[in-house]
mmCIF file with all atom_site columns, C-alpha atoms in Angstrom:
data_model
loop_
_atom_site.group_PDB
_atom_site.id
_atom_site.type_symbol
_atom_site.label_atom_id
_atom_site.label_alt_id
_atom_site.label_comp_id
_atom_site.label_asym_id
_atom_site.label_entity_id
_atom_site.label_seq_id
_atom_site.pdbx_PDB_ins_code
_atom_site.Cartn_x
_atom_site.Cartn_y
_atom_site.Cartn_z
_atom_site.occupancy
_atom_site.B_iso_or_equiv
_atom_site.pdbx_formal_charge
_atom_site.auth_seq_id
_atom_site.auth_comp_id
_atom_site.auth_asym_id
_atom_site.auth_atom_id
_atom_site.pdbx_PDB_model_num
ATOM 1   C CA . UNK A 1 1   ? 14.841  -0.797  -7.637  1.00 0.00 ? 9   UNK A CA 1
ATOM 2   C CA . UNK A 1 2   ? 11.335  -1.436  -8.875  1.00 0.00 ? 10  UNK A CA 1
ATOM 3   C CA . UNK A 1 3   ? 9.660   1.789   -9.971  1.00 0.00 ? 11  UNK A CA 1
ATOM 4   C CA . UNK A 1 4   ? 5.953   2.315   -10.474 1.00 0.00 ? 12  UNK A CA 1
ATOM 5   C CA . UNK A 1 5   ? 4.761   5.510   -12.102 1.00 0.00 ? 13  UNK A CA 1
ATOM 6   C CA . UNK A 1 6   ? 1.224   6.802   -11.652 1.00 0.00 ? 14  UNK A CA 1
ATOM 7   C CA . UNK A 1 7   ? -0.314  9.614   -13.640 1.00 0.00 ? 15  UNK A CA 1
ATOM 8   C CA . UNK A 1 8   ? -1.823  12.114  -13.095 1.00 0.00 ? 16  UNK A CA 1
ATOM 9   C CA . UNK A 1 9   ? -0.863  12.943  -9.539  1.00 0.00 ? 17  UNK A CA 1
ATOM 10  C CA . UNK A 1 10  ? -3.760  15.369  -9.056  1.00 0.00 ? 18  UNK A CA 1
ATOM 11  C CA . UNK A 1 11  ? -7.096  15.766  -10.812 1.00 0.00 ? 19  UNK A CA 1
ATOM 12  C CA . UNK A 1 12  ? -9.872  18.272  -10.181 1.00 0.00 ? 20  UNK A CA 1
ATOM 13  C CA . UNK A 1 13  ? -12.949 17.954  -12.350 1.00 0.00 ? 21  UNK A CA 1
ATOM 14  C CA . UNK A 1 14  ? -16.668 18.544  -12.503 1.00 0.00 ? 22  UNK A CA 1
ATOM 15  C CA . UNK A 1 15  ? -19.255 16.054  -11.386 1.00 0.00 ? 23  UNK A CA 1
ATOM 16  C CA . UNK A 1 16  ? -20.260 13.715  -14.209 1.00 0.00 ? 24  UNK A CA 1
ATOM 17  C CA . UNK A 1 17  ? -16.818 13.643  -15.794 1.00 0.00 ? 25  UNK A CA 1
ATOM 18  C CA . UNK A 1 18  ? -14.958 10.382  -16.383 1.00 0.00 ? 26  UNK A CA 1
ATOM 19  C CA . UNK A 1 19  ? -11.355 10.300  -15.207 1.00 0.00 ? 27  UNK A CA 1
ATOM 20  C CA . UNK A 1 20  ? -8.616  7.918   -16.316 1.00 0.00 ? 28  UNK A CA 1
ATOM 21  C CA . UNK A 1 21  ? -5.611  7.121   -14.125 1.00 0.00 ? 29  UNK A CA 1
ATOM 22  C CA . UNK A 1 22  ? -2.568  5.313   -15.516 1.00 0.00 ? 30  UNK A CA 1
ATOM 23  C CA . UNK A 1 23  ? -0.206  3.012   -13.670 1.00 0.00 ? 31  UNK A CA 1
ATOM 24  C CA . UNK A 1 24  ? 3.062   1.918   -15.272 1.00 0.00 ? 32  UNK A CA 1
ATOM 25  C CA . UNK A 1 25  ? 5.833   -0.353  -14.082 1.00 0.00 ? 33  UNK A CA 1
ATOM 26  C CA . UNK A 1 26  ? 8.930   1.356   -15.456 1.00 0.00 ? 34  UNK A CA 1
ATOM 27  C CA . UNK A 1 27  ? 11.716  -1.156  -14.995 1.00 0.00 ? 35  UNK A CA 1
ATOM 28  C CA . UNK A 1 28  ? 9.976   -4.490  -14.650 1.00 0.00 ? 36  UNK A CA 1
ATOM 29  C CA . UNK A 1 29  ? 7.105   -6.485  -16.076 1.00 0.00 ? 37  UNK A CA 1
ATOM 30  C CA . UNK A 1 30  ? 4.209   -6.715  -13.681 1.00 0.00 ? 38  UNK A CA 1
ATOM 31  C CA . UNK A 1 31  ? 2.231   -9.940  -13.714 1.00 0.00 ? 39  UNK A CA 1
ATOM 32  C CA . UNK A 1 32  ? -0.346  -8.376  -11.466 1.00 0.00 ? 40  UNK A CA 1
ATOM 33  C CA . UNK A 1 33  ? -1.350  -4.830  -10.660 1.00 0.00 ? 41  UNK A CA 1
ATOM 34  C CA . UNK A 1 34  ? -3.582  -3.664  -7.844  1.00 0.00 ? 42  UNK A CA 1
ATOM 35  C CA . UNK A 1 35  ? -5.765  -0.608  -7.324  1.00 0.00 ? 43  UNK A CA 1
ATOM 36  C CA . UNK A 1 36  ? -6.337  0.816   -3.866  1.00 0.00 ? 44  UNK A CA 1
ATOM 37  C CA . UNK A 1 37  ? -8.334  3.652   -2.417  1.00 0.00 ? 45  UNK A CA 1
ATOM 38  C CA . UNK A 1 38  ? -7.249  5.502   0.692   1.00 0.00 ? 46  UNK A CA 1
ATOM 39  C CA . UNK A 1 39  ? -9.309  7.861   2.829   1.00 0.00 ? 47  UNK A CA 1
ATOM 40  C CA . UNK A 1 40  ? -7.621  10.461  5.076   1.00 0.00 ? 48  UNK A CA 1
ATOM 41  C CA . UNK A 1 41  ? -5.829  8.944   8.047   1.00 0.00 ? 49  UNK A CA 1
ATOM 42  C CA . UNK A 1 42  ? -6.859  5.434   7.053   1.00 0.00 ? 50  UNK A CA 1
ATOM 43  C CA . UNK A 1 43  ? -5.149  2.394   5.658   1.00 0.00 ? 51  UNK A CA 1
ATOM 44  C CA . UNK A 1 44  ? -5.246  1.237   2.061   1.00 0.00 ? 52  UNK A CA 1
ATOM 45  C CA . UNK A 1 45  ? -8.437  -0.418  0.850   1.00 0.00 ? 53  UNK A CA 1
ATOM 46  C CA . UNK A 1 46  ? -8.039  -2.831  -2.041  1.00 0.00 ? 54  UNK A CA 1
ATOM 47  C CA . UNK A 1 47  ? -10.477 -2.153  -4.870  1.00 0.00 ? 55  UNK A CA 1
ATOM 48  C CA . UNK A 1 48  ? -9.428  -4.648  -7.499  1.00 0.00 ? 56  UNK A CA 1
ATOM 49  C CA . UNK A 1 49  ? -6.716  -6.981  -8.725  1.00 0.00 ? 57  UNK A CA 1
ATOM 50  C CA . UNK A 1 50  ? -5.720  -6.796  -12.358 1.00 0.00 ? 58  UNK A CA 1
ATOM 51  C CA . UNK A 1 51  ? -3.885  -9.384  -14.440 1.00 0.00 ? 59  UNK A CA 1
ATOM 52  C CA . UNK A 1 52  ? -2.608  -8.644  -17.927 1.00 0.00 ? 60  UNK A CA 1
ATOM 53  C CA . UNK A 1 53  ? -5.021  -9.738  -20.624 1.00 0.00 ? 61  UNK A CA 1
ATOM 54  C CA . UNK A 1 54  ? -7.818  -10.825 -18.306 1.00 0.00 ? 62  UNK A CA 1
ATOM 55  C CA . UNK A 1 55  ? -10.709 -9.243  -16.477 1.00 0.00 ? 63  UNK A CA 1
ATOM 56  C CA . UNK A 1 56  ? -10.027 -7.566  -13.190 1.00 0.00 ? 64  UNK A CA 1
ATOM 57  C CA . UNK A 1 57  ? -11.206 -9.127  -9.943  1.00 0.00 ? 65  UNK A CA 1
ATOM 58  C CA . UNK A 1 58  ? -13.128 -6.615  -7.858  1.00 0.00 ? 66  UNK A CA 1
ATOM 59  C CA . UNK A 1 59  ? -13.448 -6.597  -4.095  1.00 0.00 ? 67  UNK A CA 1
ATOM 60  C CA . UNK A 1 60  ? -16.853 -6.861  -2.518  1.00 0.00 ? 68  UNK A CA 1
ATOM 61  C CA . UNK A 1 61  ? -18.717 -3.571  -2.619  1.00 0.00 ? 69  UNK A CA 1
ATOM 62  C CA . UNK A 1 62  ? -16.675 -2.076  -5.469  1.00 0.00 ? 70  UNK A CA 1
ATOM 63  C CA . UNK A 1 63  ? -18.782 -1.348  -8.544  1.00 0.00 ? 71  UNK A CA 1
ATOM 64  C CA . UNK A 1 64  ? -17.044 -2.720  -11.621 1.00 0.00 ? 72  UNK A CA 1
ATOM 65  C CA . UNK A 1 65  ? -19.105 -0.524  -13.958 1.00 0.00 ? 73  UNK A CA 1
ATOM 66  C CA . UNK A 1 66  ? -18.099 2.520   -11.961 1.00 0.00 ? 74  UNK A CA 1
ATOM 67  C CA . UNK A 1 67  ? -14.404 1.727   -11.731 1.00 0.00 ? 75  UNK A CA 1
ATOM 68  C CA . UNK A 1 68  ? -13.276 0.321   -15.079 1.00 0.00 ? 76  UNK A CA 1
ATOM 69  C CA . UNK A 1 69  ? -9.908  -1.376  -15.108 1.00 0.00 ? 77  UNK A CA 1
ATOM 70  C CA . UNK A 1 70  ? -7.923  -2.223  -18.209 1.00 0.00 ? 78  UNK A CA 1
ATOM 71  C CA . UNK A 1 71  ? -4.613  -4.090  -18.084 1.00 0.00 ? 79  UNK A CA 1
ATOM 72  C CA . UNK A 1 72  ? -3.461  -3.936  -21.674 1.00 0.00 ? 80  UNK A CA 1
ATOM 73  C CA . UNK A 1 73  ? 0.169   -4.912  -21.196 1.00 0.00 ? 81  UNK A CA 1
ATOM 74  C CA . UNK A 1 74  ? 2.617   -6.180  -18.600 1.00 0.00 ? 82  UNK A CA 1
ATOM 75  C CA . UNK A 1 75  ? 3.640   -2.610  -17.834 1.00 0.00 ? 83  UNK A CA 1
ATOM 76  C CA . UNK A 1 76  ? 0.374   -0.662  -17.957 1.00 0.00 ? 84  UNK A CA 1
ATOM 77  C CA . UNK A 1 77  ? -2.926  -0.740  -16.119 1.00 0.00 ? 85  UNK A CA 1
ATOM 78  C CA . UNK A 1 78  ? -5.571  1.985   -16.184 1.00 0.00 ? 86  UNK A CA 1
ATOM 79  C CA . UNK A 1 79  ? -8.403  2.830   -13.821 1.00 0.00 ? 87  UNK A CA 1
ATOM 80  C CA . UNK A 1 80  ? -11.292 4.880   -15.205 1.00 0.00 ? 88  UNK A CA 1
ATOM 81  C CA . UNK A 1 81  ? -13.708 6.428   -12.742 1.00 0.00 ? 89  UNK A CA 1
ATOM 82  C CA . UNK A 1 82  ? -16.857 6.808   -14.816 1.00 0.00 ? 90  UNK A CA 1
ATOM 83  C CA . UNK A 1 83  ? -19.331 9.622   -14.265 1.00 0.00 ? 91  UNK A CA 1
ATOM 84  C CA . UNK A 1 84  ? -17.483 10.699  -11.154 1.00 0.00 ? 92  UNK A CA 1
ATOM 85  C CA . UNK A 1 85  ? -19.358 12.323  -8.280  1.00 0.00 ? 93  UNK A CA 1
ATOM 86  C CA . UNK A 1 86  ? -18.109 14.131  -5.148  1.00 0.00 ? 94  UNK A CA 1
ATOM 87  C CA . UNK A 1 87  ? -18.267 10.926  -3.110  1.00 0.00 ? 95  UNK A CA 1
ATOM 88  C CA . UNK A 1 88  ? -15.655 9.446   -5.464  1.00 0.00 ? 96  UNK A CA 1
ATOM 89  C CA . UNK A 1 89  ? -13.140 12.056  -4.298  1.00 0.00 ? 97  UNK A CA 1
ATOM 90  C CA . UNK A 1 90  ? -10.250 10.194  -2.716  1.00 0.00 ? 98  UNK A CA 1
ATOM 91  C CA . UNK A 1 91  ? -6.604  9.187   -2.992  1.00 0.00 ? 99  UNK A CA 1
ATOM 92  C CA . UNK A 1 92  ? -6.204  6.324   -5.479  1.00 0.00 ? 100 UNK A CA 1
ATOM 93  C CA . UNK A 1 93  ? -2.997  4.287   -5.441  1.00 0.00 ? 101 UNK A CA 1
ATOM 94  C CA . UNK A 1 94  ? -1.826  1.518   -7.744  1.00 0.00 ? 102 UNK A CA 1
ATOM 95  C CA . UNK A 1 95  ? 0.763   -1.139  -7.083  1.00 0.00 ? 103 UNK A CA 1
ATOM 96  C CA . UNK A 1 96  ? 2.523   -3.768  -9.151  1.00 0.00 ? 104 UNK A CA 1
ATOM 97  C CA . UNK A 1 97  ? 4.344   -6.997  -8.455  1.00 0.00 ? 105 UNK A CA 1
ATOM 98  C CA . UNK A 1 98  ? 6.798   -8.996  -10.545 1.00 0.00 ? 106 UNK A CA 1
ATOM 99  C CA . UNK A 1 99  ? 5.466   -12.372 -9.576  1.00 0.00 ? 107 UNK A CA 1
ATOM 100 C CA . UNK A 1 100 ? 3.451   -14.287 -7.035  1.00 0.00 ? 108 UNK A CA 1
ATOM 101 C CA . UNK A 1 101 ? 4.734   -13.742 -3.507  1.00 0.00 ? 109 UNK A CA 1
ATOM 102 C CA . UNK A 1 102 ? 6.917   -10.823 -4.605  1.00 0.00 ? 110 UNK A CA 1
ATOM 103 C CA . UNK A 1 103 ? 6.517   -7.478  -2.796  1.00 0.00 ? 111 UNK A CA 1
ATOM 104 C CA . UNK A 1 104 ? 4.094   -4.967  -4.212  1.00 0.00 ? 112 UNK A CA 1
ATOM 105 C CA . UNK A 1 105 ? 5.632   -1.675  -5.278  1.00 0.00 ? 113 UNK A CA 1
ATOM 106 C CA . UNK A 1 106 ? 3.389   1.365   -5.178  1.00 0.00 ? 114 UNK A CA 1
ATOM 107 C CA . UNK A 1 107 ? 2.894   4.405   -7.360  1.00 0.00 ? 115 UNK A CA 1
ATOM 108 C CA . UNK A 1 108 ? 2.773   7.875   -5.838  1.00 0.00 ? 116 UNK A CA 1
ATOM 109 C CA . UNK A 1 109 ? -1.003  8.013   -5.926  1.00 0.00 ? 117 UNK A CA 1
ATOM 110 C CA . UNK A 1 110 ? -3.590  10.217  -7.601  1.00 0.00 ? 118 UNK A CA 1
ATOM 111 C CA . UNK A 1 111 ? -5.558  12.771  -5.622  1.00 0.00 ? 119 UNK A CA 1
ATOM 112 C CA . UNK A 1 112 ? -9.012  12.948  -7.218  1.00 0.00 ? 120 UNK A CA 1
ATOM 113 C CA . UNK A 1 113 ? -11.283 15.857  -6.337  1.00 0.00 ? 121 UNK A CA 1
ATOM 114 C CA . UNK A 1 114 ? -14.752 16.010  -7.853  1.00 0.00 ? 122 UNK A CA 1
ATOM 115 C CA . UNK A 1 115 ? -16.539 19.348  -7.598  1.00 0.00 ? 123 UNK A CA 1
ATOM 116 C CA . UNK B 2 1   ? -11.520 -12.555 7.219   1.00 0.00 ? 272 UNK B CA 1
ATOM 117 C CA . UNK B 2 2   ? -7.874  -11.899 7.928   1.00 0.00 ? 273 UNK B CA 1
ATOM 118 C CA . UNK B 2 3   ? -7.120  -8.856  10.076  1.00 0.00 ? 274 UNK B CA 1
ATOM 119 C CA . UNK B 2 4   ? -3.921  -7.239  11.257  1.00 0.00 ? 275 UNK B CA 1
ATOM 120 C CA . UNK B 2 5   ? -3.638  -5.415  14.554  1.00 0.00 ? 276 UNK B CA 1
ATOM 121 C CA . UNK B 2 6   ? -0.943  -2.784  14.349  1.00 0.00 ? 277 UNK B CA 1
ATOM 122 C CA . UNK B 2 7   ? 0.302   -0.879  17.373  1.00 0.00 ? 278 UNK B CA 1
ATOM 123 C CA . UNK B 2 8   ? 0.877   1.679   18.540  1.00 0.00 ? 279 UNK B CA 1
ATOM 124 C CA . UNK B 2 9   ? -1.527  3.850   16.587  1.00 0.00 ? 280 UNK B CA 1
ATOM 125 C CA . UNK B 2 10  ? 0.764   6.850   16.909  1.00 0.00 ? 281 UNK B CA 1
ATOM 126 C CA . UNK B 2 11  ? 4.052   7.860   18.505  1.00 0.00 ? 282 UNK B CA 1
ATOM 127 C CA . UNK B 2 12  ? 5.593   11.237  19.282  1.00 0.00 ? 283 UNK B CA 1
ATOM 128 C CA . UNK B 2 13  ? 9.235   10.772  20.194  1.00 0.00 ? 284 UNK B CA 1
ATOM 129 C CA . UNK B 2 14  ? 12.374  12.762  20.735  1.00 0.00 ? 285 UNK B CA 1
ATOM 130 C CA . UNK B 2 15  ? 14.993  12.742  17.991  1.00 0.00 ? 286 UNK B CA 1
ATOM 131 C CA . UNK B 2 16  ? 17.606  10.111  18.739  1.00 0.00 ? 287 UNK B CA 1
ATOM 132 C CA . UNK B 2 17  ? 15.217  7.728   20.469  1.00 0.00 ? 288 UNK B CA 1
ATOM 133 C CA . UNK B 2 18  ? 14.580  4.202   19.284  1.00 0.00 ? 289 UNK B CA 1
ATOM 134 C CA . UNK B 2 19  ? 11.142  3.240   17.965  1.00 0.00 ? 290 UNK B CA 1
ATOM 135 C CA . UNK B 2 20  ? 9.341   -0.070  18.021  1.00 0.00 ? 291 UNK B CA 1
ATOM 136 C CA . UNK B 2 21  ? 6.046   -1.035  16.415  1.00 0.00 ? 292 UNK B CA 1
ATOM 137 C CA . UNK B 2 22  ? 4.412   -4.368  15.764  1.00 0.00 ? 293 UNK B CA 1
ATOM 138 C CA . UNK B 2 23  ? 1.650   -6.223  14.012  1.00 0.00 ? 294 UNK B CA 1
ATOM 139 C CA . UNK B 2 24  ? -0.211  -9.304  15.113  1.00 0.00 ? 295 UNK B CA 1
ATOM 140 C CA . UNK B 2 25  ? -2.737  -11.495 13.368  1.00 0.00 ? 296 UNK B CA 1
ATOM 141 C CA . UNK B 2 26  ? -5.021  -14.396 14.159  1.00 0.00 ? 297 UNK B CA 1
ATOM 142 C CA . UNK B 2 27  ? -3.986  -15.931 10.828  1.00 0.00 ? 298 UNK B CA 1
ATOM 143 C CA . UNK B 2 28  ? -0.606  -17.082 9.584   1.00 0.00 ? 299 UNK B CA 1
ATOM 144 C CA . UNK B 2 29  ? 1.238   -15.404 6.741   1.00 0.00 ? 300 UNK B CA 1
ATOM 145 C CA . UNK B 2 30  ? 4.004   -16.443 4.378   1.00 0.00 ? 301 UNK B CA 1
ATOM 146 C CA . UNK B 2 31  ? 5.222   -12.905 3.812   1.00 0.00 ? 302 UNK B CA 1
ATOM 147 C CA . UNK B 2 32  ? 5.440   -9.819  5.987   1.00 0.00 ? 303 UNK B CA 1
ATOM 148 C CA . UNK B 2 33  ? 6.137   -6.424  4.475   1.00 0.00 ? 304 UNK B CA 1
ATOM 149 C CA . UNK B 2 34  ? 6.787   -3.053  6.065   1.00 0.00 ? 305 UNK B CA 1
ATOM 150 C CA . UNK B 2 35  ? 6.027   0.168   4.187   1.00 0.00 ? 306 UNK B CA 1
ATOM 151 C CA . UNK B 2 36  ? 6.423   3.870   4.948   1.00 0.00 ? 307 UNK B CA 1
ATOM 152 C CA . UNK B 2 37  ? 4.053   6.472   3.545   1.00 0.00 ? 308 UNK B CA 1
ATOM 153 C CA . UNK B 2 38  ? 4.595   10.216  3.556   1.00 0.00 ? 309 UNK B CA 1
ATOM 154 C CA . UNK B 2 39  ? 1.794   12.739  2.973   1.00 0.00 ? 310 UNK B CA 1
ATOM 155 C CA . UNK B 2 40  ? 0.508   12.815  -0.605  1.00 0.00 ? 311 UNK B CA 1
ATOM 156 C CA . UNK B 2 41  ? 2.668   9.903   -1.700  1.00 0.00 ? 312 UNK B CA 1
ATOM 157 C CA . UNK B 2 42  ? 2.353   6.174   -2.143  1.00 0.00 ? 313 UNK B CA 1
ATOM 158 C CA . UNK B 2 43  ? 3.811   3.663   0.325   1.00 0.00 ? 314 UNK B CA 1
ATOM 159 C CA . UNK B 2 44  ? 7.485   2.825   -0.085  1.00 0.00 ? 315 UNK B CA 1
ATOM 160 C CA . UNK B 2 45  ? 8.726   -0.676  0.687   1.00 0.00 ? 316 UNK B CA 1
ATOM 161 C CA . UNK B 2 46  ? 11.142  -0.744  3.616   1.00 0.00 ? 317 UNK B CA 1
ATOM 162 C CA . UNK B 2 47  ? 11.666  -4.412  4.417   1.00 0.00 ? 318 UNK B CA 1
ATOM 163 C CA . UNK B 2 48  ? 10.304  -7.721  3.094   1.00 0.00 ? 319 UNK B CA 1
ATOM 164 C CA . UNK B 2 49  ? 10.334  -10.881 5.228   1.00 0.00 ? 320 UNK B CA 1
ATOM 165 C CA . UNK B 2 50  ? 9.744   -14.353 3.801   1.00 0.00 ? 321 UNK B CA 1
ATOM 166 C CA . UNK B 2 51  ? 10.706  -16.872 6.466   1.00 0.00 ? 322 UNK B CA 1
ATOM 167 C CA . UNK B 2 52  ? 9.511   -17.464 10.021  1.00 0.00 ? 323 UNK B CA 1
ATOM 168 C CA . UNK B 2 53  ? 12.140  -16.204 12.456  1.00 0.00 ? 324 UNK B CA 1
ATOM 169 C CA . UNK B 2 54  ? 13.863  -14.099 9.810   1.00 0.00 ? 325 UNK B CA 1
ATOM 170 C CA . UNK B 2 55  ? 15.522  -10.937 11.087  1.00 0.00 ? 326 UNK B CA 1
ATOM 171 C CA . UNK B 2 56  ? 16.382  -8.356  8.432   1.00 0.00 ? 327 UNK B CA 1
ATOM 172 C CA . UNK B 2 57  ? 17.988  -4.925  8.625   1.00 0.00 ? 328 UNK B CA 1
ATOM 173 C CA . UNK B 2 58  ? 17.904  -1.975  6.277   1.00 0.00 ? 329 UNK B CA 1
ATOM 174 C CA . UNK B 2 59  ? 20.136  0.757   7.658   1.00 0.00 ? 330 UNK B CA 1
ATOM 175 C CA . UNK B 2 60  ? 18.658  1.887   10.974  1.00 0.00 ? 331 UNK B CA 1
ATOM 176 C CA . UNK B 2 61  ? 15.591  -0.300  10.431  1.00 0.00 ? 332 UNK B CA 1
ATOM 177 C CA . UNK B 2 62  ? 15.279  -3.849  11.673  1.00 0.00 ? 333 UNK B CA 1
ATOM 178 C CA . UNK B 2 63  ? 12.276  -6.122  11.221  1.00 0.00 ? 334 UNK B CA 1
ATOM 179 C CA . UNK B 2 64  ? 11.518  -9.666  12.255  1.00 0.00 ? 335 UNK B CA 1
ATOM 180 C CA . UNK B 2 65  ? 9.084   -12.308 11.010  1.00 0.00 ? 336 UNK B CA 1
ATOM 181 C CA . UNK B 2 66  ? 7.618   -13.923 14.103  1.00 0.00 ? 337 UNK B CA 1
ATOM 182 C CA . UNK B 2 67  ? 8.298   -17.609 14.657  1.00 0.00 ? 338 UNK B CA 1
ATOM 183 C CA . UNK B 2 68  ? 4.560   -18.357 14.833  1.00 0.00 ? 339 UNK B CA 1
ATOM 184 C CA . UNK B 2 69  ? 4.083   -16.581 11.457  1.00 0.00 ? 340 UNK B CA 1
ATOM 185 C CA . UNK B 2 70  ? 1.362   -14.477 13.073  1.00 0.00 ? 341 UNK B CA 1
ATOM 186 C CA . UNK B 2 71  ? 3.349   -11.406 14.000  1.00 0.00 ? 342 UNK B CA 1
ATOM 187 C CA . UNK B 2 72  ? 6.135   -9.051  12.993  1.00 0.00 ? 343 UNK B CA 1
ATOM 188 C CA . UNK B 2 73  ? 7.882   -6.069  14.480  1.00 0.00 ? 344 UNK B CA 1
ATOM 189 C CA . UNK B 2 74  ? 9.775   -3.097  13.075  1.00 0.00 ? 345 UNK B CA 1
ATOM 190 C CA . UNK B 2 75  ? 12.414  -1.200  15.029  1.00 0.00 ? 346 UNK B CA 1
ATOM 191 C CA . UNK B 2 76  ? 13.954  2.119   14.077  1.00 0.00 ? 347 UNK B CA 1
ATOM 192 C CA . UNK B 2 77  ? 17.129  3.065   15.899  1.00 0.00 ? 348 UNK B CA 1
ATOM 193 C CA . UNK B 2 78  ? 18.320  6.598   16.621  1.00 0.00 ? 349 UNK B CA 1
ATOM 194 C CA . UNK B 2 79  ? 15.330  8.309   15.003  1.00 0.00 ? 350 UNK B CA 1
ATOM 195 C CA . UNK B 2 80  ? 15.808  11.428  12.901  1.00 0.00 ? 351 UNK B CA 1
ATOM 196 C CA . UNK B 2 81  ? 13.278  14.029  11.707  1.00 0.00 ? 352 UNK B CA 1
ATOM 197 C CA . UNK B 2 82  ? 12.956  12.466  8.236   1.00 0.00 ? 353 UNK B CA 1
ATOM 198 C CA . UNK B 2 83  ? 11.619  9.281   9.826   1.00 0.00 ? 354 UNK B CA 1
ATOM 199 C CA . UNK B 2 84  ? 8.233   10.981  10.232  1.00 0.00 ? 355 UNK B CA 1
ATOM 200 C CA . UNK B 2 85  ? 5.424   9.364   8.335   1.00 0.00 ? 356 UNK B CA 1
ATOM 201 C CA . UNK B 2 86  ? 2.954   6.524   8.555   1.00 0.00 ? 357 UNK B CA 1
ATOM 202 C CA . UNK B 2 87  ? 4.334   3.003   8.809   1.00 0.00 ? 358 UNK B CA 1
ATOM 203 C CA . UNK B 2 88  ? 2.197   0.111   7.567   1.00 0.00 ? 359 UNK B CA 1
ATOM 204 C CA . UNK B 2 89  ? 2.680   -3.568  8.046   1.00 0.00 ? 360 UNK B CA 1
ATOM 205 C CA . UNK B 2 90  ? 1.216   -5.940  5.473   1.00 0.00 ? 361 UNK B CA 1
ATOM 206 C CA . UNK B 2 91  ? 0.912   -9.690  5.460   1.00 0.00 ? 362 UNK B CA 1
ATOM 207 C CA . UNK B 2 92  ? 0.219   -12.175 2.721   1.00 0.00 ? 363 UNK B CA 1
ATOM 208 C CA . UNK B 2 93  ? -0.476  -15.876 2.490   1.00 0.00 ? 364 UNK B CA 1
ATOM 209 C CA . UNK B 2 94  ? 1.005   -17.238 -0.733  1.00 0.00 ? 365 UNK B CA 1
ATOM 210 C CA . UNK B 2 95  ? -0.875  -16.113 -3.828  1.00 0.00 ? 366 UNK B CA 1
ATOM 211 C CA . UNK B 2 96  ? -3.406  -14.024 -1.924  1.00 0.00 ? 367 UNK B CA 1
ATOM 212 C CA . UNK B 2 97  ? -3.821  -10.293 -1.674  1.00 0.00 ? 368 UNK B CA 1
ATOM 213 C CA . UNK B 2 98  ? -2.059  -8.176  0.928   1.00 0.00 ? 369 UNK B CA 1
ATOM 214 C CA . UNK B 2 99  ? -3.707  -7.483  4.262   1.00 0.00 ? 370 UNK B CA 1
ATOM 215 C CA . UNK B 2 100 ? -2.675  -4.134  5.727   1.00 0.00 ? 371 UNK B CA 1
ATOM 216 C CA . UNK B 2 101 ? -2.466  -2.906  9.286   1.00 0.00 ? 372 UNK B CA 1
ATOM 217 C CA . UNK B 2 102 ? -4.096  0.389   10.230  1.00 0.00 ? 373 UNK B CA 1
ATOM 218 C CA . UNK B 2 103 ? -0.744  2.156   10.338  1.00 0.00 ? 374 UNK B CA 1
ATOM 219 C CA . UNK B 2 104 ? 1.481   3.764   12.965  1.00 0.00 ? 375 UNK B CA 1
ATOM 220 C CA . UNK B 2 105 ? 1.875   7.536   12.752  1.00 0.00 ? 376 UNK B CA 1
ATOM 221 C CA . UNK B 2 106 ? 5.388   8.544   13.751  1.00 0.00 ? 377 UNK B CA 1
ATOM 222 C CA . UNK B 2 107 ? 6.269   12.098  14.742  1.00 0.00 ? 378 UNK B CA 1
ATOM 223 C CA . UNK B 2 108 ? 9.788   13.088  15.741  1.00 0.00 ? 379 UNK B CA 1
ATOM 224 C CA . UNK B 2 109 ? 10.581  16.105  17.877  1.00 0.00 ? 380 UNK B CA 1
ATOM 225 C CA . UNK B 2 110 ? 13.951  17.651  17.182  1.00 0.00 ? 381 UNK B CA 1
#
């Protein structure tokens, strides 16, 4: 089945550090990738939609200069949390889909802890 | 905007019992998806539904796409301890982003 790999799975770093998270579709080409944030005991909150070779579309309230998204190929998207602060600590999850109206397949998430 | 109402919020059942959860919306969808998430992991796709009235099974799981296109249910038969987790419904109108329910927390007592 469709496999999405997310790396790293866990990051602990100091305040002010920038952190890059990678999302790869391993056995399919993803026309679109998505980045979500999830708080404890809550549902997934969409941050941005990323299409290969074009600028990401950010949801309302998500700072594009804070959360930089690059979708360099049909199998790789990256999320960089710039100058991270404790309030950015969260569980970040990516997903990918093969085509419009196809199911999204999710990575295993990245637990980000900013000290 | 579009919202999904998922119920129940949580369930604590005896092993072997059947489970039922559902999602309703004020808007119509072209696709309904059901995911399961375990602690510290990403959601895993369980069942995808594409047609109003469609009834689909995946092992002990059965899900249906409501005929009005505004609701869906997921049933789990003969629950086992490894069924524990959070179950999310998600709906999508063609070409748009997914809208997620708040999740149903399932606990199974063995």
